[in-house]
XYZ file of C-alpha atoms in Angstrom:
176
model
C 29.184 47.930 94.011
C 30.832 46.785 97.095
C 32.563 49.179 99.364
C 35.657 46.938 99.054
C 35.750 47.473 95.295
C 35.218 51.131 95.493
C 38.102 51.637 98.079
C 40.324 49.425 95.851
C 39.755 51.883 92.889
C 40.256 55.202 94.994
C 43.752 55.901 95.433
C 44.814 56.844 98.917
C 44.847 60.338 99.827
C 48.313 61.960 100.276
C 49.177 62.781 103.706
C 48.894 66.564 104.520
C 52.161 68.135 104.735
C 52.454 71.380 106.605
C 53.723 74.239 104.537
C 56.826 75.687 105.504
C 56.374 78.909 107.615
C 56.774 82.059 105.641
C 59.914 83.877 106.660
C 59.120 86.265 109.384
C 61.042 89.625 109.375
C 62.570 90.360 112.705
C 60.465 92.883 114.709
C 61.295 96.457 113.900
C 62.403 98.537 117.030
C 59.928 101.130 117.873
C 60.988 104.570 116.758
C 62.731 106.481 119.410
C 60.535 108.639 121.560
C 60.910 112.312 120.679
C 63.504 113.718 123.008
C 64.523 117.237 123.836
C 67.255 118.732 121.557
C 70.688 118.359 123.112
C 74.022 119.938 122.297
C 77.141 117.589 122.763
C 80.777 118.555 123.108
C 82.619 115.408 122.528
C 85.756 114.139 124.478
C 88.010 115.686 121.784
C 86.651 119.171 122.080
C 88.564 121.965 123.549
C 86.768 125.264 123.948
C 87.702 128.529 125.495
C 85.213 131.292 125.932
C 81.570 131.918 126.768
C 79.063 129.143 126.071
C 75.367 129.984 125.875
C 72.982 127.036 125.233
C 69.143 127.221 125.181
C 68.760 123.398 125.137
C 70.373 120.665 127.104
C 74.193 120.502 126.955
C 76.506 117.442 127.491
C 80.224 118.265 127.963
C 82.752 115.386 127.583
C 85.720 117.499 126.449
C 87.553 120.587 127.971
C 86.048 123.874 128.477
C 87.496 127.017 130.051
C 85.481 130.300 130.546
C 81.708 130.602 131.363
C 78.752 128.395 130.612
C 75.089 129.297 130.621
C 72.541 126.641 129.935
C 68.753 127.075 130.068
C 68.000 123.316 130.536
C 70.025 120.354 131.887
C 73.832 120.598 131.812
C 75.838 117.392 132.135
C 79.508 117.327 132.763
C 80.664 113.798 131.768
C 83.242 111.640 133.572
C 85.983 112.491 130.949
C 85.221 116.201 131.026
C 87.517 118.862 132.478
C 85.764 122.267 132.996
C 87.326 125.383 134.489
C 84.392 127.664 134.278
C 81.583 129.518 136.108
C 78.463 127.424 135.405
C 74.865 128.360 135.431
C 72.082 126.207 134.439
C 68.492 124.902 135.121
C 69.739 121.553 136.442
C 73.339 120.549 136.616
C 74.837 117.012 136.760
C 78.563 116.705 137.280
C 80.353 113.309 136.857
C 83.848 114.786 135.665
C 86.132 117.682 137.041
C 84.961 121.146 137.465
C 86.883 124.142 138.811
C 84.469 127.021 139.247
C 81.268 128.073 140.963
C 77.936 126.186 140.047
C 74.628 127.849 140.099
C 71.440 125.664 139.338
C 67.914 126.979 139.336
C 66.550 123.562 140.184
C 69.021 121.007 141.314
C 72.785 120.180 141.280
C 73.795 116.510 141.195
C 77.312 115.316 141.994
C 77.954 111.755 140.877
C 80.414 109.484 142.642
C 82.979 110.412 140.025
C 82.650 114.154 140.462
C 85.626 116.364 141.549
C 84.460 119.973 142.096
C 86.497 122.902 143.349
C 84.160 125.841 143.886
C 80.892 127.004 145.482
C 77.454 125.543 144.710
C 74.269 127.488 144.978
C 70.887 125.631 144.433
C 67.496 124.968 145.981
C 68.185 121.218 145.729
C 71.235 118.981 145.738
C 72.186 115.269 145.586
C 75.723 114.205 146.343
C 76.529 110.615 145.825
C 79.114 108.695 147.979
C 82.631 109.163 146.551
C 82.030 112.685 145.084
C 84.810 115.239 146.083
C 83.744 118.698 146.659
C 86.070 121.618 147.933
C 83.739 124.585 148.359
C 80.654 125.857 150.131
C 77.111 124.902 149.474
C 74.130 127.287 149.677
C 70.832 125.497 149.612
C 67.469 127.034 149.351
C 66.564 130.702 148.906
C 65.321 132.128 145.722
C 67.612 131.739 142.879
C 67.231 134.297 140.180
C 65.987 133.378 136.746
C 68.566 132.798 133.962
C 70.269 135.762 132.952
C 69.930 137.313 129.369
C 72.438 136.184 126.821
C 74.684 139.116 127.170
C 74.575 139.297 131.051
C 77.582 138.323 133.183
C 77.676 135.479 135.660
C 78.166 136.169 139.413
C 81.672 137.413 139.968
C 84.389 134.886 140.706
C 85.374 134.459 144.318
C 88.037 137.131 145.430
C 91.419 135.575 146.115
C 91.428 137.388 149.509
C 88.592 136.942 152.018
C 86.341 140.032 152.248
C 85.963 141.841 155.545
C 82.567 141.443 157.400
C 80.255 144.551 157.082
C 80.387 146.666 160.161
C 77.583 146.111 162.665
C 75.159 148.919 163.305
C 75.163 150.481 166.702
C 72.658 148.686 168.922
C 69.858 150.616 170.670
C 70.724 149.103 174.082
C 74.171 149.663 175.599
C 76.401 146.530 176.122
C 76.280 144.999 179.519
C 78.861 146.464 182.088
C 82.169 144.588 182.180
C 83.075 143.124 185.586
């Protein structure tokens, strides 16, 4: 049999058609990394009294009183706080009226408006932040207080008198 006869009897092979791709599910986002627990007081919150938080705390509402936070305390841009604040690290982006003590660092963001004294071993003040008060940097900051302990007393309304100086061992130089 001739090759010509064999090819005439054999049907032509069908062209290979690619199979349609299987539908691909969109990639699933990776599960969020475990983060430290955080308490959040939303913009509609209005709280008066003492707040004690063992985890990080974010305030976007209004607080009046005292705040103790064992971890990071963040005062958001929309927040209005009238309180003595004590925390491990404190970030202020909103308005605070009261003294702030941080055991590690205080950060005043550009939108911060603070009236009160700051006491911390480290500080960051962004351009645009407003501060009316004194800053004490360095020194040993005592560890967080127990849950029932009181914060440092509020600033007196009248300036205190300086302590009297002890008499010196050497007499003062003669006056001319």
